[in-house]
PDB file of C-alpha atoms in Angstrom:
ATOM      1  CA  UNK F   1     149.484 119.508 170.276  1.00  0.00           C
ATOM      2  CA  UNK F   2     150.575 116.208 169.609  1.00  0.00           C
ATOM      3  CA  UNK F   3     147.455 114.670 170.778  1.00  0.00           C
ATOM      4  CA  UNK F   4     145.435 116.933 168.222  1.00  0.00           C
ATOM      5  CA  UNK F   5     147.797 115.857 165.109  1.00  0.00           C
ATOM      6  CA  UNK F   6     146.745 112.492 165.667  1.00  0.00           C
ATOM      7  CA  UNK F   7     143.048 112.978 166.359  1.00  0.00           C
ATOM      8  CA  UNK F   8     143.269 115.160 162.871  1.00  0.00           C
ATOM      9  CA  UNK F   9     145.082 111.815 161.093  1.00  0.00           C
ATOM     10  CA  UNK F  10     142.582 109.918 162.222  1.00  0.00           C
ATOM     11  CA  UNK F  11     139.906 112.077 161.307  1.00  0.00           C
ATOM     12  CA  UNK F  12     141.027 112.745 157.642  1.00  0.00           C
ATOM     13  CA  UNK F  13     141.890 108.517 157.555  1.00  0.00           C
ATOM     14  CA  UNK F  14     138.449 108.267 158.332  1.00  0.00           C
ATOM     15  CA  UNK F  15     136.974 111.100 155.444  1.00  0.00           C
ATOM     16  CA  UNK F  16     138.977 108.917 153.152  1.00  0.00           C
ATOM     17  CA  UNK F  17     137.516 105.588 153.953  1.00  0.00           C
ATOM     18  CA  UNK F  18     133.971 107.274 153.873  1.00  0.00           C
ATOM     19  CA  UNK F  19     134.518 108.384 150.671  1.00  0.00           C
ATOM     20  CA  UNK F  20     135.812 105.620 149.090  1.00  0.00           C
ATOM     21  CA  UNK F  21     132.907 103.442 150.683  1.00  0.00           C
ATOM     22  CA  UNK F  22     130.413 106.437 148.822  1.00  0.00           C
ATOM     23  CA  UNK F  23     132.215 105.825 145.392  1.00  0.00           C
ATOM     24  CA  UNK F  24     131.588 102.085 145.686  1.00  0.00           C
ATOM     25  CA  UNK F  25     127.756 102.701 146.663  1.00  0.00           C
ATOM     26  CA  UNK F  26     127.598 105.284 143.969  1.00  0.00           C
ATOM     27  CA  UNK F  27     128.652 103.019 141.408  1.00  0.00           C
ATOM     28  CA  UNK F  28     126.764  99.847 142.253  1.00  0.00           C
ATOM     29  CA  UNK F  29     123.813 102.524 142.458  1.00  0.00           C
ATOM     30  CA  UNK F  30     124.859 103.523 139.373  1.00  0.00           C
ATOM     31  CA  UNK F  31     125.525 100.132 137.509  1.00  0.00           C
ATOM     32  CA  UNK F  32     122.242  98.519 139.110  1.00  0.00           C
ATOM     33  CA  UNK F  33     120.358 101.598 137.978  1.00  0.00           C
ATOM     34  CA  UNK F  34     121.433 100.998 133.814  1.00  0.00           C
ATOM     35  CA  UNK F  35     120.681  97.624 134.319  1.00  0.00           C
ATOM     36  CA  UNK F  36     117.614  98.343 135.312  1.00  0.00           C
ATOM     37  CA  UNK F  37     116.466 100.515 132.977  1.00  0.00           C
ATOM     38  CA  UNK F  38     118.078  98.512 130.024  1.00  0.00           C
ATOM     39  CA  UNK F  39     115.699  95.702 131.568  1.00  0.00           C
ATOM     40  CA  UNK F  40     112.999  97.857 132.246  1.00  0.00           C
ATOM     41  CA  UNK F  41     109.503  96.915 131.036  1.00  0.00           C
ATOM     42  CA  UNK F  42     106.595  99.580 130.742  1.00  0.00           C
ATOM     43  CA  UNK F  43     102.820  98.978 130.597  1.00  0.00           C
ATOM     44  CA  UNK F  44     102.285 102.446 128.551  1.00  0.00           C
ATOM     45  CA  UNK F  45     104.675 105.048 127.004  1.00  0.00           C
ATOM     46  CA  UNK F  46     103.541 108.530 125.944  1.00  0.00           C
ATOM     47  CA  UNK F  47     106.378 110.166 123.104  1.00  0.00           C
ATOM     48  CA  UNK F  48     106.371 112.621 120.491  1.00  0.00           C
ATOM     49  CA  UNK F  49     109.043 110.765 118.590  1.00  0.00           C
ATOM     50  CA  UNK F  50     111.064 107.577 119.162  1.00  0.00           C
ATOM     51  CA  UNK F  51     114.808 107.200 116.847  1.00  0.00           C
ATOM     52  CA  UNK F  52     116.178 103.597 116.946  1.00  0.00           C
ATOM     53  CA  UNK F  53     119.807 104.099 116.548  1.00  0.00           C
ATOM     54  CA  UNK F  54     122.835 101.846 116.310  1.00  0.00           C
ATOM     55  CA  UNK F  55     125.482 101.386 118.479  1.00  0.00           C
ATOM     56  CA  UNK F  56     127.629 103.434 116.742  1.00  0.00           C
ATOM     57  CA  UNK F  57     124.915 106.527 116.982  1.00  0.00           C
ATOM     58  CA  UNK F  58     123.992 105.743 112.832  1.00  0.00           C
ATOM     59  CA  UNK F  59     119.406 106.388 112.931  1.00  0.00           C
ATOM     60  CA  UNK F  60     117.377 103.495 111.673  1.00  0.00           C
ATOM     61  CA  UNK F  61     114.586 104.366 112.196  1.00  0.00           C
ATOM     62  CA  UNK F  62     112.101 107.199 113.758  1.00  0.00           C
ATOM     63  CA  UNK F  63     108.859 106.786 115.058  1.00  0.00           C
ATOM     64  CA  UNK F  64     107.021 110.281 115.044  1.00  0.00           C
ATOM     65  CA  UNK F  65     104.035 112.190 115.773  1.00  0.00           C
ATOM     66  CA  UNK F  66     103.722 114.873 112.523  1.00  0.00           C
ATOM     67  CA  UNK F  67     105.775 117.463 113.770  1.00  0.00           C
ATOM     68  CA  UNK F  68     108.628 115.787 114.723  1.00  0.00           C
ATOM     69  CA  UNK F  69     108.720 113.524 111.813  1.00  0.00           C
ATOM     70  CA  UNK F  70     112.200 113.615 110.062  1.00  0.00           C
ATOM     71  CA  UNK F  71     113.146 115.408 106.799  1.00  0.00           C
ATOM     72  CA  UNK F  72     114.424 113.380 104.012  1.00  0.00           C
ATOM     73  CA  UNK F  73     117.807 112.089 104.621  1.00  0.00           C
ATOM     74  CA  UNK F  74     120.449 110.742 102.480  1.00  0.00           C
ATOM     75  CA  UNK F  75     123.657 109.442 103.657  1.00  0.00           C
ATOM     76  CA  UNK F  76     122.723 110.903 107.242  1.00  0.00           C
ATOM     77  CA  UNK F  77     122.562 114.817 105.638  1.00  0.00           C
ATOM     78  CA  UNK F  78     118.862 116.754 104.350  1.00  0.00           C
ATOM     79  CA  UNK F  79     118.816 117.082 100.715  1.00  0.00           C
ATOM     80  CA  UNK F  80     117.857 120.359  99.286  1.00  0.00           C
ATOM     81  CA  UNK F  81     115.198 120.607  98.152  1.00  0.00           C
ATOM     82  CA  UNK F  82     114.286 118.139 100.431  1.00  0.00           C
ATOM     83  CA  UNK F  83     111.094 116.756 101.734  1.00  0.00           C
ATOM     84  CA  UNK F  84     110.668 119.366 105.135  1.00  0.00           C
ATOM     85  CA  UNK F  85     110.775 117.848 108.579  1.00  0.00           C
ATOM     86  CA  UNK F  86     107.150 118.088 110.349  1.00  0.00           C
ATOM     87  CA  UNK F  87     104.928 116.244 107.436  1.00  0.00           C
ATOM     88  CA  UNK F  88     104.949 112.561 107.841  1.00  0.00           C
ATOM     89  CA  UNK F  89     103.545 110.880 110.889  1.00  0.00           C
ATOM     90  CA  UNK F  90     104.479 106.857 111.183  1.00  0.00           C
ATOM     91  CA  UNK F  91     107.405 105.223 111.051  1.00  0.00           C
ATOM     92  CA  UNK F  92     110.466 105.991 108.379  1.00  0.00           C
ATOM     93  CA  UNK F  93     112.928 103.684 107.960  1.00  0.00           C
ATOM     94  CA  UNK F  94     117.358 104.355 106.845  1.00  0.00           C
ATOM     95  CA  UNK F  95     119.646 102.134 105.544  1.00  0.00           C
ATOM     96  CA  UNK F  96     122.808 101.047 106.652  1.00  0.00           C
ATOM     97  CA  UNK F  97     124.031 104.612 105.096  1.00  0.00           C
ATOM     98  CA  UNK F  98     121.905 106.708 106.714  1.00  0.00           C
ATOM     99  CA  UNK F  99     119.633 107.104 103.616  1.00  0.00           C
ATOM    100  CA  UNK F 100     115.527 106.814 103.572  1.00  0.00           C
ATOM    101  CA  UNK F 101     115.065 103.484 102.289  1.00  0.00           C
ATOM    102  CA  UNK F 102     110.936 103.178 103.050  1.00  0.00           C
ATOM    103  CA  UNK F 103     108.376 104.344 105.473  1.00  0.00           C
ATOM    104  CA  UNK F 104     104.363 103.677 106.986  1.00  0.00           C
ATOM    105  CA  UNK F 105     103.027 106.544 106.999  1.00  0.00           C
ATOM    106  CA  UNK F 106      99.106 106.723 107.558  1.00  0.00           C
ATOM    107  CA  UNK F 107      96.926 110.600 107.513  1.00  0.00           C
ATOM    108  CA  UNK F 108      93.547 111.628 107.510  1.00  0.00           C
ATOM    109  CA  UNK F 109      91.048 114.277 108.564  1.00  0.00           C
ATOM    110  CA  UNK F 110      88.311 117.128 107.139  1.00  0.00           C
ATOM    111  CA  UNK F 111      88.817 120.432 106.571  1.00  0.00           C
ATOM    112  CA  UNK F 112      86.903 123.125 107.397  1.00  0.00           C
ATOM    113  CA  UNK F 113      83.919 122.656 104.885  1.00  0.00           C
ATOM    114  CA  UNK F 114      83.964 118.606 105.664  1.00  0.00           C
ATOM    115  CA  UNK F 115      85.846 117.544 102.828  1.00  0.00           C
ATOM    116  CA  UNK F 116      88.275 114.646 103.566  1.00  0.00           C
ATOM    117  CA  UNK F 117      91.551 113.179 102.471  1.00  0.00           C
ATOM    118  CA  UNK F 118      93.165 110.099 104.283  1.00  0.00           C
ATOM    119  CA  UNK F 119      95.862 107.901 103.025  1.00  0.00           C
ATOM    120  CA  UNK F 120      97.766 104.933 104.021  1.00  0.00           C
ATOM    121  CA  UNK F 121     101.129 104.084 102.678  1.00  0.00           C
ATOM    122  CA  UNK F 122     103.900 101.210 103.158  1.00  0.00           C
ATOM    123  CA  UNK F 123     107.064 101.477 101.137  1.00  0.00           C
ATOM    124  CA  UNK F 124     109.867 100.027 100.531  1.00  0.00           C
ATOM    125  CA  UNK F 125     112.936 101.892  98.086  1.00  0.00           C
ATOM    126  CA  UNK F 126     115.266 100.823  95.475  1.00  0.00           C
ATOM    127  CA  UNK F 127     118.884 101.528  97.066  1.00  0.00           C
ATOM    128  CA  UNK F 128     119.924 105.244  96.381  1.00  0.00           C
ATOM    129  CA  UNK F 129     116.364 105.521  94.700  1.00  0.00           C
ATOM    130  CA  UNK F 130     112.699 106.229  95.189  1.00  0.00           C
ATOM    131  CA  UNK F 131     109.799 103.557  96.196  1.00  0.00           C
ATOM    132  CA  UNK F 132     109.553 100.377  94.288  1.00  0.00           C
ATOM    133  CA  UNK F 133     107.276  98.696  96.005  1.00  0.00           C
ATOM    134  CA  UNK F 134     104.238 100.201  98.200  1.00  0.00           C
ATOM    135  CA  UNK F 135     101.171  99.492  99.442  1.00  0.00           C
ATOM    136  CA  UNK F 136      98.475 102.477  99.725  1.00  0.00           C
ATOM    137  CA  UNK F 137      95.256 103.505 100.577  1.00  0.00           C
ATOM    138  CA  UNK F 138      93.638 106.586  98.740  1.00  0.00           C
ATOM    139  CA  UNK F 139      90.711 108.343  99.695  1.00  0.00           C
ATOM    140  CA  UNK F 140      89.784 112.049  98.527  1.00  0.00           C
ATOM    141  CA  UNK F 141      85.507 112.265 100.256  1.00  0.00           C
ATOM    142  CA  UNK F 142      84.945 108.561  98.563  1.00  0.00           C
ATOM    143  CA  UNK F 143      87.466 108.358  95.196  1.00  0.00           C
ATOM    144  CA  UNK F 144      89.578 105.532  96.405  1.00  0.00           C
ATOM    145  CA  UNK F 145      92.576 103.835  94.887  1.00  0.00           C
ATOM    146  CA  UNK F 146      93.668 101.214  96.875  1.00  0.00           C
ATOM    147  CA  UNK F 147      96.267  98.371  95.869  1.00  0.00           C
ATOM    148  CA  UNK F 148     100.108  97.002  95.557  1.00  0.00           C
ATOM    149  CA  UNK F 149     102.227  99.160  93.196  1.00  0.00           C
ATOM    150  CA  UNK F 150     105.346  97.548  91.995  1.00  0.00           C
ATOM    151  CA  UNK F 151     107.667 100.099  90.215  1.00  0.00           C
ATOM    152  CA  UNK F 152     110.761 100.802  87.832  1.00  0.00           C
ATOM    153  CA  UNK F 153     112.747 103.669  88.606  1.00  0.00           C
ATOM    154  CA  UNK F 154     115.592 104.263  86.131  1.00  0.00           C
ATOM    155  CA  UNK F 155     119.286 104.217  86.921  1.00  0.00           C
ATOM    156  CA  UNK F 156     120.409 106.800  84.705  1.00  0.00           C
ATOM    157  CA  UNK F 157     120.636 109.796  85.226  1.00  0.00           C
ATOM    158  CA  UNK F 158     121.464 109.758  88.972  1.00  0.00           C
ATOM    159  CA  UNK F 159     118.537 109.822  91.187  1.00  0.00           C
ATOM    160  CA  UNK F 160     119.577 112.329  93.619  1.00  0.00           C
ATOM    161  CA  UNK F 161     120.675 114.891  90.608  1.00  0.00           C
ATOM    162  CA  UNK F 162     116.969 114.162  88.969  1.00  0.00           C
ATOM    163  CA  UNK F 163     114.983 114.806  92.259  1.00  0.00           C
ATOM    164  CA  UNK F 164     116.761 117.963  92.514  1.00  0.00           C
ATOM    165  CA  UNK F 165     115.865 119.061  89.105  1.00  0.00           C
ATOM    166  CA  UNK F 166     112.890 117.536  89.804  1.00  0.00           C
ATOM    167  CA  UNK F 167     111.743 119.757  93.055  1.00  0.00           C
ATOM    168  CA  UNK F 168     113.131 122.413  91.235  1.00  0.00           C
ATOM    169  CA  UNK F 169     110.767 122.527  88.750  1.00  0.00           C
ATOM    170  CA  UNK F 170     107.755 122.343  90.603  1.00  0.00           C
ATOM    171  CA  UNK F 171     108.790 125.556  92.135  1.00  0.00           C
ATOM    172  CA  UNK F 172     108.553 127.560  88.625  1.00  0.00           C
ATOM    173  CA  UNK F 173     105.272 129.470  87.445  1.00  0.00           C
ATOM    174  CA  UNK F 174     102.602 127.445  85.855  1.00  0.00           C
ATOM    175  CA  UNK F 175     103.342 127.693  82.046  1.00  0.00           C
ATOM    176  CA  UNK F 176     104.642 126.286  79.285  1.00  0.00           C
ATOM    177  CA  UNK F 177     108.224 126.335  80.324  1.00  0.00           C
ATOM    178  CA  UNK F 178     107.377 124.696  83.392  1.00  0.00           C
ATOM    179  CA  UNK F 179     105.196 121.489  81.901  1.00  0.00           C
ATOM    180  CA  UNK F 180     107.899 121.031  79.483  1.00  0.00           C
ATOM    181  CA  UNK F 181     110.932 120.853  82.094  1.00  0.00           C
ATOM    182  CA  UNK F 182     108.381 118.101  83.862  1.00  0.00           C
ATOM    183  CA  UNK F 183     107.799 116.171  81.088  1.00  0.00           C
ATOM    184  CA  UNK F 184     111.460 115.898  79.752  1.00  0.00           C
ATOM    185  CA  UNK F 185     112.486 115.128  83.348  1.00  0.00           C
ATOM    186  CA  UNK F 186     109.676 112.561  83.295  1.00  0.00           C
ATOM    187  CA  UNK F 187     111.034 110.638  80.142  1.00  0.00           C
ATOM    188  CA  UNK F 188     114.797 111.416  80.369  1.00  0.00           C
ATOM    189  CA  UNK F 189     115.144 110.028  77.175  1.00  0.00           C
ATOM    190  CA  UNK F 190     112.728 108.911  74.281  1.00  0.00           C
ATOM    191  CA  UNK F 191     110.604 106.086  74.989  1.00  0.00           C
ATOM    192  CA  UNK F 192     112.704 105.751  78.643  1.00  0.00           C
ATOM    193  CA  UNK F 193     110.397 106.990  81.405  1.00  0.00           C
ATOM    194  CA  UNK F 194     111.910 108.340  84.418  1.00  0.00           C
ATOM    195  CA  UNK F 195     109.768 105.379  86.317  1.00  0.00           C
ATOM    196  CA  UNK F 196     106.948 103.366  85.662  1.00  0.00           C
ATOM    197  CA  UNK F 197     104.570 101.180  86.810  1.00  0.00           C
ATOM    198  CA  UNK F 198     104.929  97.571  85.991  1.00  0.00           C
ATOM    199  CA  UNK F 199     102.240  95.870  88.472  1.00  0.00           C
ATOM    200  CA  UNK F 200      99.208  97.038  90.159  1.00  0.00           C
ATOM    201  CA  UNK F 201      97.063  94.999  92.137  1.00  0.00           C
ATOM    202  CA  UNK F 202      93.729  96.427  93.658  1.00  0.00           C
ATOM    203  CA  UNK F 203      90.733  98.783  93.121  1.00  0.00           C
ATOM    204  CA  UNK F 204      90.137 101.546  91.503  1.00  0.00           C
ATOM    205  CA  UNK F 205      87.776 104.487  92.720  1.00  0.00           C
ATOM    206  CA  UNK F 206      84.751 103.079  90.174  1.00  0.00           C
ATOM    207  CA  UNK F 207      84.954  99.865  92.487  1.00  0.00           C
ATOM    208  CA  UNK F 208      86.924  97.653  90.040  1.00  0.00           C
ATOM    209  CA  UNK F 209      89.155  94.897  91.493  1.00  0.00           C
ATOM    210  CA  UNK F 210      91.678  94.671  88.939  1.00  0.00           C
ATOM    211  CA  UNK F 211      95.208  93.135  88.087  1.00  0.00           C
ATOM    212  CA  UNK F 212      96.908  95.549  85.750  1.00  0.00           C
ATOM    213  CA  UNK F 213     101.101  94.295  84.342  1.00  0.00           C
ATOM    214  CA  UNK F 214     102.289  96.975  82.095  1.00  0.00           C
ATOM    215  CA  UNK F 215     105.523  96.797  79.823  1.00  0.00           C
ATOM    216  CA  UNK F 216     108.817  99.074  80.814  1.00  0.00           C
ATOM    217  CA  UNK F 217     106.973 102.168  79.468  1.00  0.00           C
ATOM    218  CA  UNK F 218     104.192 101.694  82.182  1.00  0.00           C
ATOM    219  CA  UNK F 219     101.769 101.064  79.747  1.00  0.00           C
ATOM    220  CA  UNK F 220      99.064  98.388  80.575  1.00  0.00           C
ATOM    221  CA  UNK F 221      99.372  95.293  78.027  1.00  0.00           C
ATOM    222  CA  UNK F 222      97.407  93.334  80.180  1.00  0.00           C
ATOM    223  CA  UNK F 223      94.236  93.733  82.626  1.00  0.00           C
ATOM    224  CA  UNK F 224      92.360  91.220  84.635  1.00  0.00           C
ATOM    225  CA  UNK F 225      89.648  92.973  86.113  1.00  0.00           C
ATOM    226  CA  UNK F 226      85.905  92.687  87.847  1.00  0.00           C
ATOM    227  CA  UNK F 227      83.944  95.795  88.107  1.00  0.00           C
ATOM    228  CA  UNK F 228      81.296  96.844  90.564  1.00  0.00           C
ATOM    229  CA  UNK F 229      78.885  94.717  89.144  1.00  0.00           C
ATOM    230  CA  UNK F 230      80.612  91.222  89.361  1.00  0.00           C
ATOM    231  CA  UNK F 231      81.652  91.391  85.276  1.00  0.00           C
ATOM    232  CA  UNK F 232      84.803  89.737  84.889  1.00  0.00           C
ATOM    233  CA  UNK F 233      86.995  90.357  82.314  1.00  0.00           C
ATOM    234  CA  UNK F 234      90.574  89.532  80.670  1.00  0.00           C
ATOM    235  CA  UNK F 235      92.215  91.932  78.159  1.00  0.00           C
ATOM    236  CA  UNK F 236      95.270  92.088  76.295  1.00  0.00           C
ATOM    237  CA  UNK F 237      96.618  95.557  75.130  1.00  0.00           C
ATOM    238  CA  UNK F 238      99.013  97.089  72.156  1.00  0.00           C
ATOM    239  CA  UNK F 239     101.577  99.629  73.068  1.00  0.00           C
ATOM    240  CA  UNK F 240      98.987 101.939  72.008  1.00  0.00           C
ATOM    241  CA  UNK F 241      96.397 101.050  74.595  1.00  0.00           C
ATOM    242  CA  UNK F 242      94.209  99.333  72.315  1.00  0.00           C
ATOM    243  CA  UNK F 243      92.455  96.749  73.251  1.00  0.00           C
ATOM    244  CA  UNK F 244      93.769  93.440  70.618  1.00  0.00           C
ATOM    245  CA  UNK F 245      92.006  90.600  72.615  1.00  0.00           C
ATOM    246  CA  UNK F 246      89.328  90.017  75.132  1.00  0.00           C
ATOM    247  CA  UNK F 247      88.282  87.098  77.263  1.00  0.00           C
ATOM    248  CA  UNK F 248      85.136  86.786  77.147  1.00  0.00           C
ATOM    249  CA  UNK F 249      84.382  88.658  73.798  1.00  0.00           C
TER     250      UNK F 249
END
């Protein structure tokens, strides 16, 4: 009896040194394994959607096909009414807040009868606001627009509250009641526009290379432009849009 306590000692002495050798192997396994795949390079990698996050978990940024591109996001959260998730294939970038601050986002294709739309678009936002700066590529079967745009977006009222109201409105019936609510959301108050545009620099869909700077209203007072057939031209604008001066006359 004696003789099988001990054998059963040294058998359970035994389990315990074979499992503490099997931790230590599991954990180098284990350690060598993260360091090799936080060291791991890859010729190729196939992914519907790619979030580059920070350390403490906050997204940064997501790299998408279409339908897993992100809804809008301020301060981490979906606004309502928000942009929906499943629209916007490229590459979105957030702040340190967890709010959209810019994108690339590229489409293109024909519909059933051949007619085409494609578009290319790089932004970059005003903090807590919408796109100040973008460049974009147009194209409805031939009608381009293609340039820089260089915005003003208004700081009053608050943006958030304004593209609610705003999204709102585009939900009502077409009518009177509904152009109205646009256009007083549009210029918030009298002579203030909700944004305009101060600088554009590209071509138009007539084939135009042009420099347009417009005043805070986002009306042109100045154009530098060369149309299709080589014509150059410098004018200077009133508030009105009428042409005061032009170089050559």
């Amino acid at each position: 009896m004696e003789h099988q306590i001990n054998q059963m000692q040294k058998d359970i002495t035994g389990l315990k040194w074979y499992a503490v050798i099997v931790t230590i192997l599991l954990l180098v396994l284990l350690t060598s394994s993260i360091f090799f795949l936080r060291t791991r390079k890859f010729e190729e990698i196939s992914a519907e959607r790619i979030n580059i996050i920070e350390k403490d978990g906050n997204l940064r940024m997501v790299l998408s096909n279409k339908s897993r591109s992100p809804e809008f996001l301020a301060y981490g959260k979906g606004i309502t009414p928000s942009i929906p998730a499943g629209l916007r294939p490229g590459l979105i970038f957030f702040n340190d807040e967890g709010t959209e601050n810019g994108g690339l986002v590229f489409m293109g294709g024909k519909d059933s009868v051949g007619n085409y739309n494609a578009t290319g678009h790089l932004s970059f936002d005003q903090y807590n606001q919408n796109q100040v700066i973008y460049l974009q590529y147009s194209d409805t079967n031939g009608s381009q627009n293609t340039g820089l745009h260089i915005d003003d977006w208004q700081t009053k009222p608050d943006f958030w509250d304004w593209r609610a109201k705003y999204k709102q409105a585009q939900l009502l019936p077409e009518g009177e009641r509904k152009t109205a609510i646009l256009n007083q959301l549009m210029e918030p108050k009298p002579g203030q526009k909700a944004y305009a545009q101060r600088v554009f620099v590209g071509k138009d869909d007539a084939k135009t290379a042009m420099v347009t700077l417009a005043d805070r209203s986002g009306k042109p007072r100045i154009q530098m432009q060369v149309d299709s057939n080589g014509k150059a031209m410098l004018n200077f604008l009133d508030e009105h849009g009428k042409v005061t001066s032009s170089f050559p006359k």
